[in-house]
Amino acid sequence: MAEGIIAYGLQGVIVDETRICQIFGDQGKLYYYGYNILDLAENCTYEEVVYLLLKGKLPNKAELEQVTADLKAARGLPESVLSTIKSSPKGSIPMDVLRTAASAVSLTDPKPDDNSAEGQYQKAIRLTALFPEIVAADYRVRRGEQPVKSNPKLGHAANFLWLLHGKEPGADAARTMDVALVLHAEHSFNASTFTARVIAATLSDMYSAITGAIGALKGPLHGGANEGVIKTLLEIGEPGKVKGYLDEKFKDKNFRLMGFGHRVYKTVDPRAIVLKKYSEKTGKERGTTKWYDMSTQIETQMKGREKPLYPNVDFYSASTYYMMDLPPEIYTPIFAVSRVVGWCAHVIEQQAHNKLIRPDAKYIGELDKPFAPLAKR
Ligand code: ACO
């Protein structure tokens, strides 16, 4: 980059090479290790994607059985992590509890700094297995319920719903959660993944990188937007009020509609296309398409603006989750339950060909100010 040119927000800056993920923002295409996300969402389980992201290839039958067994074997919250969750002050933000609990998991690992290939794989599997248990335990504790233990009969997505609700989900709900987890698992050098890579590049440990990533994902301009979407839908209340609501809100030039716009996509996010179908399907199964109808109306309005804006992954996930009886405060934690494996894949890739990440800044302050001793200031 030419000296003196500032890329605010690192927009358009290529900081490294990666084999994990490719996005074509102007075409609305997304690939994990060369596989189109639409094929993965249609045909794969989350466990297959876990293997793909950690090993760089889709598993065969034996490999899938192995990774599934590894994930199940890594289930079971350590007592100290459970008590960290239980001792969180009333009213704590679920993403803050997840961040604290993820960090607490590291204290239960006898070799937290083992950055060997096998050590990294084990940590990635363990974190991926424990995230649903952490999120669900916190969800139940804050509702005054006892956390339930994982169900060994169930796969990752179905088990997550079991952990939340304490009962086996139906096949449709389990598949919807599975697809949502597949879609959220990876997205190149976004803010939280880049955070993880920055931490990994110091040769710190996987837990530190993932803990930092959770903090980045929490922000409303990143993973936190899905909670904002459902708040918007609830505020609007009914389909007939969409246009009036948006006209009123957009009188404020600084208004940001959550779930729209993206740094990379300049058209519809392909994940939103898939989740839109699940929003409609789940609505029909639940006997009301109200939230889906409102969402499509918003999408139409936003496309028709002078500067069109398109839905991102957070937009249709919100109405889908809402109709699955999942409360808004856990939408961003659900995102983390999926994305954790993508973060881990990037930590592994970063450390495999590492270069400390340390950009420059253009200094715009004063220099050589006369120093005054404390007594004279
Ligand atoms: N609502 C209203 N206007 C928007 C929105 C939005 N959601 N998104 C972008 N714009 C407008 C901006 O006001 C700006 O307009 P201007 O050129 O007239 O000043 C223009 O579009 C470009 O926006 P930037 O903020 O410069 O684009 P950037 O790439 O920095 O931001 C971001 C991307 C942060 C995602 C933005 O679109 C946004 O705030 N969206 C809402 C939050 C959201 O949904 N986040 C989730 C993203 S997906 C994810 O992280 C999982």
mmCIF file of C-alpha atoms in Angstrom, residues 101-261:
data_model
loop_
_atom_site.group_PDB
_atom_site.id
_atom_site.type_symbol
_atom_site.label_atom_id
_atom_site.label_comp_id
_atom_site.label_asym_id
_atom_site.label_seq_id
_atom_site.Cartn_x
_atom_site.Cartn_y
_atom_site.Cartn_z
ATOM 1 C CA ALA A 101 -17.336 -19.407 30.430
ATOM 2 C CA ALA A 102 -15.250 -20.000 27.268
ATOM 3 C CA SER A 103 -12.300 -18.462 29.044
ATOM 4 C CA ALA A 104 -13.019 -20.606 32.128
ATOM 5 C CA VAL A 105 -12.882 -23.752 29.952
ATOM 6 C CA SER A 106 -9.185 -23.041 29.341
ATOM 7 C CA LEU A 107 -8.488 -23.402 33.064
ATOM 8 C CA THR A 108 -9.762 -26.983 32.912
ATOM 9 C CA ASP A 109 -7.396 -27.938 30.070
ATOM 10 C CA PRO A 110 -4.148 -29.427 31.442
ATOM 11 C CA LYS A 111 -2.320 -28.244 28.296
ATOM 12 C CA PRO A 112 -3.976 -24.952 27.266
ATOM 13 C CA ASP A 113 -0.871 -23.812 25.368
ATOM 14 C CA ASP A 114 -0.447 -27.011 23.330
ATOM 15 C CA ASN A 115 -0.468 -25.597 19.807
ATOM 16 C CA SER A 116 0.509 -28.891 18.115
ATOM 17 C CA ALA A 117 -1.786 -30.095 15.313
ATOM 18 C CA GLU A 118 -3.369 -32.745 17.558
ATOM 19 C CA GLY A 119 -3.618 -30.301 20.480
ATOM 20 C CA GLN A 120 -5.341 -27.723 18.253
ATOM 21 C CA TYR A 121 -7.799 -30.307 16.890
ATOM 22 C CA GLN A 122 -8.713 -31.477 20.401
ATOM 23 C CA LYS A 123 -9.243 -27.907 21.614
ATOM 24 C CA ALA A 124 -11.349 -27.031 18.570
ATOM 25 C CA ILE A 125 -13.531 -30.109 19.082
ATOM 26 C CA ARG A 126 -13.843 -29.432 22.795
ATOM 27 C CA LEU A 127 -14.842 -25.797 22.343
ATOM 28 C CA THR A 128 -17.307 -26.722 19.584
ATOM 29 C CA ALA A 129 -18.849 -29.427 21.792
ATOM 30 C CA LEU A 130 -19.063 -27.214 24.885
ATOM 31 C CA PHE A 131 -20.476 -24.017 23.358
ATOM 32 C CA PRO A 132 -24.061 -25.360 23.065
ATOM 33 C CA GLU A 133 -23.843 -26.648 26.628
ATOM 34 C CA ILE A 134 -22.648 -23.264 27.913
ATOM 35 C CA VAL A 135 -25.324 -21.289 26.060
ATOM 36 C CA ALA A 136 -28.102 -23.689 27.053
ATOM 37 C CA ALA A 137 -26.987 -23.942 30.696
ATOM 38 C CA ASP A 138 -26.974 -20.147 30.998
ATOM 39 C CA TYR A 139 -30.365 -19.944 29.264
ATOM 40 C CA ARG A 140 -31.914 -22.424 31.693
ATOM 41 C CA VAL A 141 -30.254 -21.008 34.802
ATOM 42 C CA ARG A 142 -31.524 -17.486 34.067
ATOM 43 C CA ARG A 143 -35.046 -18.950 33.737
ATOM 44 C CA GLY A 144 -34.691 -20.641 37.123
ATOM 45 C CA GLU A 145 -34.368 -24.118 35.569
ATOM 46 C CA GLN A 146 -31.692 -26.768 36.079
ATOM 47 C CA PRO A 147 -29.286 -27.311 33.161
ATOM 48 C CA VAL A 148 -29.803 -30.675 31.475
ATOM 49 C CA LYS A 149 -27.053 -33.015 30.354
ATOM 50 C CA SER A 150 -26.367 -33.716 26.685
ATOM 51 C CA ASN A 151 -28.316 -36.512 25.056
ATOM 52 C CA PRO A 152 -25.872 -39.079 23.601
ATOM 53 C CA LYS A 153 -28.467 -40.231 21.057
ATOM 54 C CA LEU A 154 -28.649 -36.798 19.422
ATOM 55 C CA GLY A 155 -26.436 -35.053 16.893
ATOM 56 C CA HIS A 156 -25.025 -31.580 17.472
ATOM 57 C CA ALA A 157 -28.000 -29.465 16.338
ATOM 58 C CA ALA A 158 -30.736 -31.639 17.858
ATOM 59 C CA ASN A 159 -28.771 -31.922 21.088
ATOM 60 C CA PHE A 160 -28.514 -28.119 21.270
ATOM 61 C CA LEU A 161 -32.325 -27.833 21.123
ATOM 62 C CA TRP A 162 -32.595 -30.637 23.687
ATOM 63 C CA LEU A 163 -30.212 -28.748 26.004
ATOM 64 C CA LEU A 164 -32.267 -25.562 25.638
ATOM 65 C CA HIS A 165 -35.768 -26.977 25.981
ATOM 66 C CA GLY A 166 -35.138 -30.197 27.919
ATOM 67 C CA LYS A 167 -37.093 -32.248 25.375
ATOM 68 C CA GLU A 168 -36.270 -33.943 22.098
ATOM 69 C CA PRO A 169 -36.935 -31.639 19.146
ATOM 70 C CA GLY A 170 -39.010 -32.705 16.152
ATOM 71 C CA ALA A 171 -37.186 -33.573 12.932
ATOM 72 C CA ASP A 172 -38.102 -30.234 11.273
ATOM 73 C CA ALA A 173 -36.800 -28.096 14.143
ATOM 74 C CA ALA A 174 -33.606 -30.166 14.368
ATOM 75 C CA ARG A 175 -32.947 -29.811 10.629
ATOM 76 C CA THR A 176 -33.657 -26.069 10.728
ATOM 77 C CA MET A 177 -31.119 -25.637 13.531
ATOM 78 C CA ASP A 178 -28.642 -27.839 11.665
ATOM 79 C CA VAL A 179 -28.943 -25.684 8.537
ATOM 80 C CA ALA A 180 -28.599 -22.480 10.592
ATOM 81 C CA LEU A 181 -25.410 -23.879 12.158
ATOM 82 C CA VAL A 182 -24.007 -24.871 8.747
ATOM 83 C CA LEU A 183 -24.716 -21.372 7.377
ATOM 84 C CA HIS A 184 -23.118 -19.486 10.277
ATOM 85 C CA ALA A 185 -20.012 -21.660 10.653
ATOM 86 C CA GLU A 186 -17.540 -19.628 8.631
ATOM 87 C CA HIS A 187 -17.186 -16.294 6.840
ATOM 88 C CA SER A 188 -13.590 -15.447 6.026
ATOM 89 C CA PHE A 189 -11.853 -12.451 7.658
ATOM 90 C CA ASN A 190 -14.878 -10.866 9.351
ATOM 91 C CA ALA A 191 -14.392 -8.849 12.557
ATOM 92 C CA SER A 192 -14.564 -11.727 15.050
ATOM 93 C CA THR A 193 -12.457 -14.113 12.938
ATOM 94 C CA PHE A 194 -9.872 -11.421 12.349
ATOM 95 C CA THR A 195 -9.811 -10.792 16.107
ATOM 96 C CA ALA A 196 -9.108 -14.498 16.644
ATOM 97 C CA ARG A 197 -6.337 -14.408 14.027
ATOM 98 C CA VAL A 198 -4.733 -11.315 15.556
ATOM 99 C CA ILE A 199 -4.587 -13.071 18.934
ATOM 100 C CA ALA A 200 -3.412 -16.360 17.379
ATOM 101 C CA ALA A 201 -0.686 -14.489 15.492
ATOM 102 C CA THR A 202 0.982 -13.586 18.777
ATOM 103 C CA LEU A 203 1.257 -17.395 19.291
ATOM 104 C CA SER A 204 -1.167 -17.130 22.181
ATOM 105 C CA ASP A 205 -3.504 -20.100 22.767
ATOM 106 C CA MET A 206 -6.763 -21.153 21.101
ATOM 107 C CA TYR A 207 -8.889 -20.259 24.151
ATOM 108 C CA SER A 208 -7.581 -16.686 24.232
ATOM 109 C CA ALA A 209 -8.283 -16.280 20.517
ATOM 110 C CA ILE A 210 -11.825 -17.628 20.841
ATOM 111 C CA THR A 211 -12.564 -15.540 23.935
ATOM 112 C CA GLY A 212 -11.535 -12.399 22.026
ATOM 113 C CA ALA A 213 -13.624 -13.426 19.030
ATOM 114 C CA ILE A 214 -16.738 -13.747 21.191
ATOM 115 C CA GLY A 215 -16.227 -10.153 22.325
ATOM 116 C CA ALA A 216 -16.073 -8.980 18.698
ATOM 117 C CA LEU A 217 -19.105 -11.008 17.634
ATOM 118 C CA LYS A 218 -21.222 -9.443 20.378
ATOM 119 C CA GLY A 219 -21.232 -6.010 18.725
ATOM 120 C CA PRO A 220 -24.468 -4.860 17.042
ATOM 121 C CA LEU A 221 -22.651 -4.167 13.769
ATOM 122 C CA HIS A 222 -21.598 -7.849 13.660
ATOM 123 C CA GLY A 223 -23.319 -10.868 15.254
ATOM 124 C CA GLY A 224 -25.395 -8.741 17.603
ATOM 125 C CA ALA A 225 -27.532 -7.568 14.670
ATOM 126 C CA ASN A 226 -29.850 -10.601 14.799
ATOM 127 C CA GLU A 227 -31.216 -9.482 18.169
ATOM 128 C CA GLY A 228 -31.757 -6.032 16.651
ATOM 129 C CA VAL A 229 -33.768 -7.585 13.803
ATOM 130 C CA ILE A 230 -36.303 -9.256 16.043
ATOM 131 C CA LYS A 231 -36.603 -6.082 18.137
ATOM 132 C CA THR A 232 -37.445 -4.230 14.912
ATOM 133 C CA LEU A 233 -40.050 -6.815 13.889
ATOM 134 C CA LEU A 234 -41.648 -6.727 17.330
ATOM 135 C CA GLU A 235 -41.645 -2.916 17.273
ATOM 136 C CA ILE A 236 -43.356 -2.833 13.874
ATOM 137 C CA GLY A 237 -45.863 -5.373 15.141
ATOM 138 C CA GLU A 238 -47.822 -6.178 11.962
ATOM 139 C CA PRO A 239 -47.285 -6.340 8.206
ATOM 140 C CA GLY A 240 -49.406 -3.264 7.380
ATOM 141 C CA LYS A 241 -47.120 -1.016 9.440
ATOM 142 C CA VAL A 242 -43.822 -1.793 7.693
ATOM 143 C CA LYS A 243 -43.691 1.094 5.222
ATOM 144 C CA GLY A 244 -44.743 3.742 7.750
ATOM 145 C CA TYR A 245 -42.190 2.464 10.250
ATOM 146 C CA LEU A 246 -39.322 2.553 7.766
ATOM 147 C CA ASP A 247 -40.313 5.982 6.365
ATOM 148 C CA GLU A 248 -40.347 7.384 9.895
ATOM 149 C CA LYS A 249 -37.049 5.760 10.943
ATOM 150 C CA PHE A 250 -35.178 6.780 7.794
ATOM 151 C CA LYS A 251 -35.969 10.463 8.471
ATOM 152 C CA ASP A 252 -32.938 10.129 10.727
ATOM 153 C CA LYS A 253 -29.933 9.990 8.380
ATOM 154 C CA ASN A 254 -27.952 7.965 10.931
ATOM 155 C CA PHE A 255 -30.579 5.236 11.282
ATOM 156 C CA ARG A 256 -29.242 1.717 10.710
ATOM 157 C CA LEU A 257 -31.678 -1.056 9.980
ATOM 158 C CA MET A 258 -30.306 -4.203 11.576
ATOM 159 C CA GLY A 259 -29.924 -7.223 9.298
ATOM 160 C CA PHE A 260 -29.267 -5.132 6.179
ATOM 161 C CA GLY A 261 -26.053 -4.144 4.474
#
